[in-house]
GROMACS .gro file of C-alpha atoms in nm:
model
  355
    1UNK     CA    1  25.452  -2.192 -20.879
    2UNK     CA    2  25.793  -2.179 -20.625
    3UNK     CA    3  25.991  -1.897 -20.612
    4UNK     CA    4  26.305  -1.980 -20.812
    5UNK     CA    5  26.503  -1.734 -20.530
    6UNK     CA    6  26.667  -1.827 -20.234
    7UNK     CA    7  26.760  -1.573 -19.974
    8UNK     CA    8  26.899  -1.847 -19.697
    9UNK     CA    9  27.269  -1.764 -19.658
   10UNK     CA   10  27.525  -2.071 -19.737
   11UNK     CA   11  27.235  -2.300 -19.939
   12UNK     CA   12  27.353  -2.253 -20.357
   13UNK     CA   13  27.044  -2.160 -20.616
   14UNK     CA   14  26.951  -2.414 -20.742
   15UNK     CA   15  26.762  -2.208 -20.992
   16UNK     CA   16  26.890  -1.892 -21.001
   17UNK     CA   17  27.305  -1.961 -20.966
   18UNK     CA   18  27.483  -1.679 -21.173
   19UNK     CA   19  27.826  -1.816 -21.309
   20UNK     CA   20  28.121  -1.649 -21.203
   21UNK     CA   21  28.531  -1.682 -21.327
   22UNK     CA   22  28.608  -1.790 -20.939
   23UNK     CA   23  28.512  -2.134 -20.961
   24UNK     CA   24  28.639  -2.217 -21.308
   25UNK     CA   25  28.972  -2.038 -21.257
   26UNK     CA   26  29.009  -2.264 -20.915
   27UNK     CA   27  28.862  -2.562 -21.145
   28UNK     CA   28  29.084  -2.591 -21.432
   29UNK     CA   29  29.433  -2.570 -21.207
   30UNK     CA   30  29.336  -2.842 -20.995
   31UNK     CA   31  29.275  -3.018 -21.338
   32UNK     CA   32  29.611  -3.061 -21.436
   33UNK     CA   33  29.804  -3.338 -21.346
   34UNK     CA   34  30.076  -3.126 -21.069
   35UNK     CA   35  29.851  -2.819 -21.024
   36UNK     CA   36  30.048  -2.540 -20.990
   37UNK     CA   37  29.861  -2.398 -20.695
   38UNK     CA   38  29.736  -2.627 -20.420
   39UNK     CA   39  29.585  -2.367 -20.151
   40UNK     CA   40  29.285  -2.126 -20.224
   41UNK     CA   41  29.164  -1.903 -19.969
   42UNK     CA   42  28.778  -1.673 -20.088
   43UNK     CA   43  28.718  -1.375 -19.933
   44UNK     CA   44  28.489  -1.091 -19.971
   45UNK     CA   45  28.190  -0.918 -19.788
   46UNK     CA   46  27.901  -1.086 -19.636
   47UNK     CA   47  27.674  -1.196 -19.867
   48UNK     CA   48  27.891  -1.196 -20.213
   49UNK     CA   49  27.898  -1.561 -20.304
   50UNK     CA   50  28.174  -1.729 -20.101
   51UNK     CA   51  28.054  -1.985 -19.974
   52UNK     CA   52  27.823  -2.030 -20.330
   53UNK     CA   53  28.216  -2.059 -20.495
   54UNK     CA   54  28.301  -2.306 -20.249
   55UNK     CA   55  28.031  -2.544 -20.337
   56UNK     CA   56  28.042  -2.509 -20.714
   57UNK     CA   57  28.426  -2.657 -20.646
   58UNK     CA   58  28.370  -2.903 -20.435
   59UNK     CA   59  28.053  -3.037 -20.624
   60UNK     CA   60  28.300  -3.020 -20.964
   61UNK     CA   61  28.514  -3.314 -20.720
   62UNK     CA   62  28.230  -3.493 -20.623
   63UNK     CA   63  28.134  -3.629 -20.965
   64UNK     CA   64  28.140  -3.937 -21.109
   65UNK     CA   65  28.397  -3.910 -21.348
   66UNK     CA   66  28.596  -3.682 -21.062
   67UNK     CA   67  28.554  -3.996 -20.852
   68UNK     CA   68  28.703  -4.213 -21.149
   69UNK     CA   69  29.022  -3.997 -21.118
   70UNK     CA   70  29.063  -4.094 -20.784
   71UNK     CA   71  28.893  -3.744 -20.617
   72UNK     CA   72  28.768  -3.770 -20.284
   73UNK     CA   73  28.611  -3.423 -20.125
   74UNK     CA   74  28.612  -3.359 -19.779
   75UNK     CA   75  28.439  -3.069 -19.588
   76UNK     CA   76  28.572  -2.990 -19.220
   77UNK     CA   77  28.339  -2.790 -18.962
   78UNK     CA   78  28.585  -2.547 -18.818
   79UNK     CA   79  28.438  -2.512 -18.479
   80UNK     CA   80  28.551  -2.841 -18.387
   81UNK     CA   81  28.912  -3.070 -18.407
   82UNK     CA   82  28.952  -3.054 -18.781
   83UNK     CA   83  29.202  -3.321 -18.730
   84UNK     CA   84  28.962  -3.539 -18.610
   85UNK     CA   85  28.681  -3.471 -18.827
   86UNK     CA   86  28.974  -3.542 -19.135
   87UNK     CA   87  29.115  -3.834 -19.037
   88UNK     CA   88  28.760  -3.967 -18.967
   89UNK     CA   89  28.659  -3.923 -19.284
   90UNK     CA   90  28.985  -4.136 -19.382
   91UNK     CA   91  28.862  -4.401 -19.201
   92UNK     CA   92  28.567  -4.414 -19.403
   93UNK     CA   93  28.704  -4.369 -19.709
   94UNK     CA   94  28.847  -4.713 -19.599
   95UNK     CA   95  29.219  -4.590 -19.564
   96UNK     CA   96  29.230  -4.668 -19.214
   97UNK     CA   97  29.352  -4.942 -19.015
   98UNK     CA   98  29.207  -5.255 -18.958
   99UNK     CA   99  29.264  -5.235 -18.587
  100UNK     CA  100  29.387  -4.932 -18.358
  101UNK     CA  101  29.666  -4.971 -18.125
  102UNK     CA  102  29.611  -5.045 -17.812
  103UNK     CA  103  29.666  -4.703 -17.638
  104UNK     CA  104  29.469  -4.557 -17.909
  105UNK     CA  105  29.219  -4.302 -17.985
  106UNK     CA  106  28.872  -4.384 -17.936
  107UNK     CA  107  28.700  -4.419 -18.272
  108UNK     CA  108  28.382  -4.450 -18.045
  109UNK     CA  109  28.385  -4.100 -17.893
  110UNK     CA  110  28.582  -3.879 -18.088
  111UNK     CA  111  28.644  -3.977 -18.434
  112UNK     CA  112  28.262  -3.885 -18.457
  113UNK     CA  113  28.331  -3.569 -18.292
  114UNK     CA  114  28.149  -3.670 -17.957
  115UNK     CA  115  28.425  -3.654 -17.748
  116UNK     CA  116  28.630  -3.397 -17.568
  117UNK     CA  117  28.892  -3.425 -17.770
  118UNK     CA  118  29.201  -3.637 -17.880
  119UNK     CA  119  29.116  -3.955 -17.640
  120UNK     CA  120  29.395  -4.207 -17.562
  121UNK     CA  121  29.225  -4.523 -17.376
  122UNK     CA  122  29.587  -4.687 -17.212
  123UNK     CA  123  29.607  -5.101 -17.226
  124UNK     CA  124  29.857  -5.374 -17.150
  125UNK     CA  125  30.148  -5.163 -17.464
  126UNK     CA  126  30.308  -4.882 -17.417
  127UNK     CA  127  30.253  -4.774 -17.765
  128UNK     CA  128  30.163  -4.404 -17.817
  129UNK     CA  129  29.885  -4.228 -18.034
  130UNK     CA  130  29.998  -3.974 -18.220
  131UNK     CA  131  29.713  -3.798 -18.437
  132UNK     CA  132  29.930  -3.624 -18.693
  133UNK     CA  133  30.174  -3.960 -18.748
  134UNK     CA  134  29.803  -4.177 -18.824
  135UNK     CA  135  29.709  -3.932 -19.068
  136UNK     CA  136  30.056  -3.915 -19.273
  137UNK     CA  137  30.019  -4.276 -19.288
  138UNK     CA  138  29.674  -4.260 -19.467
  139UNK     CA  139  29.768  -4.010 -19.677
  140UNK     CA  140  30.109  -4.194 -19.767
  141UNK     CA  141  29.838  -4.499 -19.855
  142UNK     CA  142  29.606  -4.228 -20.027
  143UNK     CA  143  29.977  -4.109 -20.227
  144UNK     CA  144  30.071  -4.473 -20.342
  145UNK     CA  145  29.712  -4.520 -20.481
  146UNK     CA  146  29.687  -4.244 -20.716
  147UNK     CA  147  29.395  -4.064 -20.491
  148UNK     CA  148  29.357  -3.686 -20.456
  149UNK     CA  149  29.212  -3.492 -20.121
  150UNK     CA  150  29.009  -3.158 -20.198
  151UNK     CA  151  28.972  -2.955 -19.844
  152UNK     CA  152  28.664  -2.762 -19.777
  153UNK     CA  153  28.657  -2.567 -19.536
  154UNK     CA  154  28.367  -2.301 -19.494
  155UNK     CA  155  28.409  -1.930 -19.300
  156UNK     CA  156  28.765  -2.002 -19.136
  157UNK     CA  157  28.858  -1.775 -18.804
  158UNK     CA  158  29.164  -1.804 -18.575
  159UNK     CA  159  29.126  -2.081 -18.340
  160UNK     CA  160  29.318  -2.309 -18.204
  161UNK     CA  161  29.168  -2.590 -18.438
  162UNK     CA  162  29.239  -2.379 -18.763
  163UNK     CA  163  29.594  -2.338 -18.672
  164UNK     CA  164  29.638  -2.716 -18.537
  165UNK     CA  165  29.470  -2.821 -18.886
  166UNK     CA  166  29.694  -2.593 -19.077
  167UNK     CA  167  29.990  -2.630 -18.909
  168UNK     CA  168  29.941  -2.979 -18.991
  169UNK     CA  169  29.878  -2.897 -19.365
  170UNK     CA  170  30.156  -2.710 -19.416
  171UNK     CA  171  30.364  -3.034 -19.339
  172UNK     CA  172  30.202  -3.206 -19.565
  173UNK     CA  173  30.269  -3.003 -19.884
  174UNK     CA  174  30.609  -3.034 -19.792
  175UNK     CA  175  30.574  -3.386 -19.792
  176UNK     CA  176  30.391  -3.364 -20.119
  177UNK     CA  177  30.121  -3.518 -20.028
  178UNK     CA  178  29.824  -3.490 -20.260
  179UNK     CA  179  29.570  -3.238 -20.027
  180UNK     CA  180  29.421  -2.963 -20.175
  181UNK     CA  181  29.270  -2.674 -19.981
  182UNK     CA  182  28.916  -2.422 -20.108
  183UNK     CA  183  28.871  -2.227 -19.785
  184UNK     CA  184  28.624  -1.907 -19.750
  185UNK     CA  185  28.673  -1.611 -19.507
  186UNK     CA  186  28.561  -1.267 -19.409
  187UNK     CA  187  28.881  -1.065 -19.494
  188UNK     CA  188  28.970  -0.957 -19.133
  189UNK     CA  189  28.886  -1.348 -19.052
  190UNK     CA  190  29.136  -1.517 -19.336
  191UNK     CA  191  29.414  -1.211 -19.265
  192UNK     CA  192  29.441  -1.311 -18.916
  193UNK     CA  193  29.497  -1.708 -18.955
  194UNK     CA  194  29.768  -1.592 -19.248
  195UNK     CA  195  29.958  -1.392 -18.990
  196UNK     CA  196  30.017  -1.678 -18.749
  197UNK     CA  197  30.361  -1.790 -18.707
  198UNK     CA  198  30.515  -2.037 -18.890
  199UNK     CA  199  30.194  -2.083 -19.168
  200UNK     CA  200  30.364  -1.895 -19.428
  201UNK     CA  201  30.242  -2.072 -19.670
  202UNK     CA  202  29.898  -1.958 -19.593
  203UNK     CA  203  30.003  -1.631 -19.638
  204UNK     CA  204  30.107  -1.622 -19.983
  205UNK     CA  205  29.850  -1.868 -20.080
  206UNK     CA  206  29.613  -1.745 -20.422
  207UNK     CA  207  29.350  -1.543 -20.271
  208UNK     CA  208  29.061  -1.471 -20.513
  209UNK     CA  209  28.814  -1.246 -20.423
  210UNK     CA  210  28.418  -1.255 -20.510
  211UNK     CA  211  28.308  -1.016 -20.737
  212UNK     CA  212  28.017  -0.809 -20.830
  213UNK     CA  213  27.791  -1.063 -21.023
  214UNK     CA  214  27.748  -0.965 -21.454
  215UNK     CA  215  27.444  -0.714 -21.532
  216UNK     CA  216  27.364  -0.909 -21.841
  217UNK     CA  217  27.376  -1.235 -21.652
  218UNK     CA  218  27.152  -1.108 -21.409
  219UNK     CA  219  26.925  -0.927 -21.648
  220UNK     CA  220  26.887  -1.255 -21.816
  221UNK     CA  221  26.768  -1.434 -21.520
  222UNK     CA  222  26.538  -1.185 -21.379
  223UNK     CA  223  26.403  -1.185 -21.720
  224UNK     CA  224  26.340  -1.596 -21.793
  225UNK     CA  225  26.251  -1.659 -21.425
  226UNK     CA  226  26.053  -1.409 -21.331
  227UNK     CA  227  25.895  -1.377 -21.737
  228UNK     CA  228  25.965  -1.003 -21.757
  229UNK     CA  229  26.037  -0.727 -22.042
  230UNK     CA  230  26.405  -0.701 -22.104
  231UNK     CA  231  26.392  -0.325 -21.959
  232UNK     CA  232  26.213  -0.387 -21.625
  233UNK     CA  233  26.507  -0.664 -21.574
  234UNK     CA  234  26.788  -0.474 -21.648
  235UNK     CA  235  26.670  -0.225 -21.385
  236UNK     CA  236  26.660  -0.409 -21.160
  237UNK     CA  237  27.012  -0.585 -21.178
  238UNK     CA  238  27.158  -0.239 -21.202
  239UNK     CA  239  26.940  -0.153 -20.862
  240UNK     CA  240  27.175  -0.479 -20.694
  241UNK     CA  241  27.477  -0.341 -20.817
  242UNK     CA  242  27.578  -0.733 -20.879
  243UNK     CA  243  27.602  -0.773 -20.494
  244UNK     CA  244  27.425  -1.211 -20.485
  245UNK     CA  245  27.204  -1.075 -20.188
  246UNK     CA  246  27.072  -0.816 -20.334
  247UNK     CA  247  26.985  -0.982 -20.660
  248UNK     CA  248  26.865  -1.322 -20.464
  249UNK     CA  249  26.655  -1.059 -20.198
  250UNK     CA  250  26.484  -0.883 -20.547
  251UNK     CA  251  26.434  -1.144 -20.704
  252UNK     CA  252  26.221  -1.294 -20.419
  253UNK     CA  253  25.988  -1.013 -20.354
  254UNK     CA  254  25.911  -0.901 -20.797
  255UNK     CA  255  25.850  -1.286 -20.750
  256UNK     CA  256  25.610  -1.183 -20.488
  257UNK     CA  257  25.466  -0.887 -20.565
  258UNK     CA  258  25.079  -0.758 -20.630
  259UNK     CA  259  24.977  -0.680 -20.971
  260UNK     CA  260  24.918  -0.352 -20.891
  261UNK     CA  261  25.342  -0.250 -20.729
  262UNK     CA  262  25.583  -0.175 -20.913
  263UNK     CA  263  25.984  -0.186 -20.937
  264UNK     CA  264  25.965   0.072 -20.726
  265UNK     CA  265  25.780   0.005 -20.454
  266UNK     CA  266  25.963  -0.311 -20.382
  267UNK     CA  267  26.190  -0.058 -20.283
  268UNK     CA  268  26.162  -0.006 -19.952
  269UNK     CA  269  26.165  -0.395 -19.851
  270UNK     CA  270  26.470  -0.448 -20.050
  271UNK     CA  271  26.584  -0.223 -19.858
  272UNK     CA  272  26.494  -0.332 -19.466
  273UNK     CA  273  26.613  -0.711 -19.552
  274UNK     CA  274  26.944  -0.598 -19.654
  275UNK     CA  275  26.980  -0.335 -19.325
  276UNK     CA  276  26.862  -0.598 -19.117
  277UNK     CA  277  27.049  -0.950 -19.256
  278UNK     CA  278  27.358  -0.829 -19.428
  279UNK     CA  279  27.418  -0.489 -19.339
  280UNK     CA  280  27.372  -0.454 -18.960
  281UNK     CA  281  27.607  -0.709 -18.919
  282UNK     CA  282  27.897  -0.572 -19.194
  283UNK     CA  283  27.951  -0.275 -18.927
  284UNK     CA  284  27.925  -0.428 -18.638
  285UNK     CA  285  28.267  -0.595 -18.754
  286UNK     CA  286  28.397  -0.295 -18.883
  287UNK     CA  287  28.678  -0.091 -18.689
  288UNK     CA  288  28.582   0.317 -18.567
  289UNK     CA  289  28.804   0.430 -18.844
  290UNK     CA  290  28.700   0.221 -19.136
  291UNK     CA  291  28.357   0.333 -19.030
  292UNK     CA  292  28.434   0.692 -19.008
  293UNK     CA  293  28.593   0.703 -19.342
  294UNK     CA  294  28.278   0.550 -19.487
  295UNK     CA  295  28.019   0.813 -19.298
  296UNK     CA  296  28.190   1.057 -19.621
  297UNK     CA  297  28.116   0.846 -19.864
  298UNK     CA  298  27.751   0.880 -19.821
  299UNK     CA  299  27.669   1.197 -20.010
  300UNK     CA  300  27.689   1.126 -20.368
  301UNK     CA  301  27.772   0.805 -20.577
  302UNK     CA  302  28.199   0.881 -20.617
  303UNK     CA  303  28.461   1.043 -20.447
  304UNK     CA  304  28.771   1.196 -20.550
  305UNK     CA  305  29.092   1.168 -20.345
  306UNK     CA  306  29.142   1.517 -20.243
  307UNK     CA  307  28.728   1.528 -20.208
  308UNK     CA  308  28.807   1.232 -19.913
  309UNK     CA  309  29.079   1.355 -19.741
  310UNK     CA  310  28.899   1.759 -19.711
  311UNK     CA  311  28.650   1.585 -19.512
  312UNK     CA  312  28.831   1.316 -19.350
  313UNK     CA  313  29.033   1.653 -19.192
  314UNK     CA  314  29.216   1.556 -18.893
  315UNK     CA  315  29.229   1.179 -18.921
  316UNK     CA  316  29.318   1.168 -19.306
  317UNK     CA  317  29.705   1.052 -19.277
  318UNK     CA  318  29.615   0.729 -19.250
  319UNK     CA  319  29.389   0.772 -19.594
  320UNK     CA  320  29.575   0.469 -19.783
  321UNK     CA  321  29.549   0.264 -19.499
  322UNK     CA  322  29.194   0.259 -19.439
  323UNK     CA  323  29.101   0.256 -19.823
  324UNK     CA  324  29.325   0.018 -19.864
  325UNK     CA  325  29.136  -0.237 -19.598
  326UNK     CA  326  28.768  -0.124 -19.684
  327UNK     CA  327  28.862  -0.208 -20.087
  328UNK     CA  328  28.999  -0.572 -19.951
  329UNK     CA  329  28.693  -0.608 -19.787
  330UNK     CA  330  28.503  -0.519 -20.062
  331UNK     CA  331  28.317  -0.250 -19.924
  332UNK     CA  332  28.480  -0.013 -20.170
  333UNK     CA  333  28.562  -0.024 -20.526
  334UNK     CA  334  28.804   0.204 -20.697
  335UNK     CA  335  28.770   0.309 -21.052
  336UNK     CA  336  29.051   0.519 -21.173
  337UNK     CA  337  29.093   0.866 -20.937
  338UNK     CA  338  28.757   0.781 -20.787
  339UNK     CA  339  28.621   0.531 -20.535
  340UNK     CA  340  28.261   0.472 -20.406
  341UNK     CA  341  28.100   0.221 -20.218
  342UNK     CA  342  28.021  -0.140 -20.342
  343UNK     CA  343  27.650  -0.248 -20.202
  344UNK     CA  344  27.319  -0.140 -20.277
  345UNK     CA  345  27.177   0.125 -20.053
  346UNK     CA  346  27.448   0.085 -19.780
  347UNK     CA  347  27.488   0.477 -19.809
  348UNK     CA  348  27.113   0.540 -19.716
  349UNK     CA  349  27.183   0.243 -19.398
  350UNK     CA  350  27.450   0.446 -19.244
  351UNK     CA  351  27.306   0.796 -19.319
  352UNK     CA  352  26.951   0.641 -19.119
  353UNK     CA  353  27.103   0.457 -18.833
  354UNK     CA  354  27.501   0.497 -18.798
  355UNK     CA  355  27.551   0.878 -18.852
   0.00000   0.00000   0.00000
């Protein structure tokens, strides 16, 4: 029997997907004739299901009935020229011109992404090619025909291509073109793009934060896919603390376990995988002040504000700022007057490798 669980980042689990409310919220809004929101930013810690959320939204609007309603889904790679990619996809969908202008974009190179940029070739005419103008003309055709474009961008970061694309997208919003954007990214990367001058619309766009997976749904998935009793399944679900990567990894390990092995025997292997493939990278991306706050939270499950301020000593003055940033990153959770680490065994990782 094939292992139904997967630990490949960015891959949507075919057999062990746990439904959440985030995709439904986006899909429901886009289902309206005039959606109230045009842009969604999906953030969360590494391995928390950002890409899977985006994939579920895209999958919904790729269905035949959505195509019949006029939806076109376009994926863009944020490491390449995104305007060229977007224009190329629109041309493939049949909205380009029959012929290019004499001073024109080299479709054979730039439009398929093999050129170094936007190619302009000089011939007899003095006409000038502008990719923004060309896209505008295609979007006008799309609007007249009643089509809608859903653009998906996974793992955005602040680079020239992203800034150029979002700047153009702001113009499309003002023009009323039916183009909708869903993107994913780490909190800090989303914020860097949001803070670029003249991208106010992106800063104000709806942000959806990935949430821990539901304990009951995880337990039922473990019970059915691994054919185990509900008590064992609940124990497994609680160990993961709803962290999507841990849920899949523990499922993989349990599927492979020997008859004589117990759930407790799998914990060292689970920790090793989490530490190596997730937590090490998460820790590298933190600021030193973020790390200092996290180091104070490793001895017990929950801490009161006053306890943390005492432990931080001279650095306690900026406690609220550090806490809020780590909450938005998805590394802390707040419950009334208490805060705690969100990720399973993250305290162990900090104590073993970071102190």
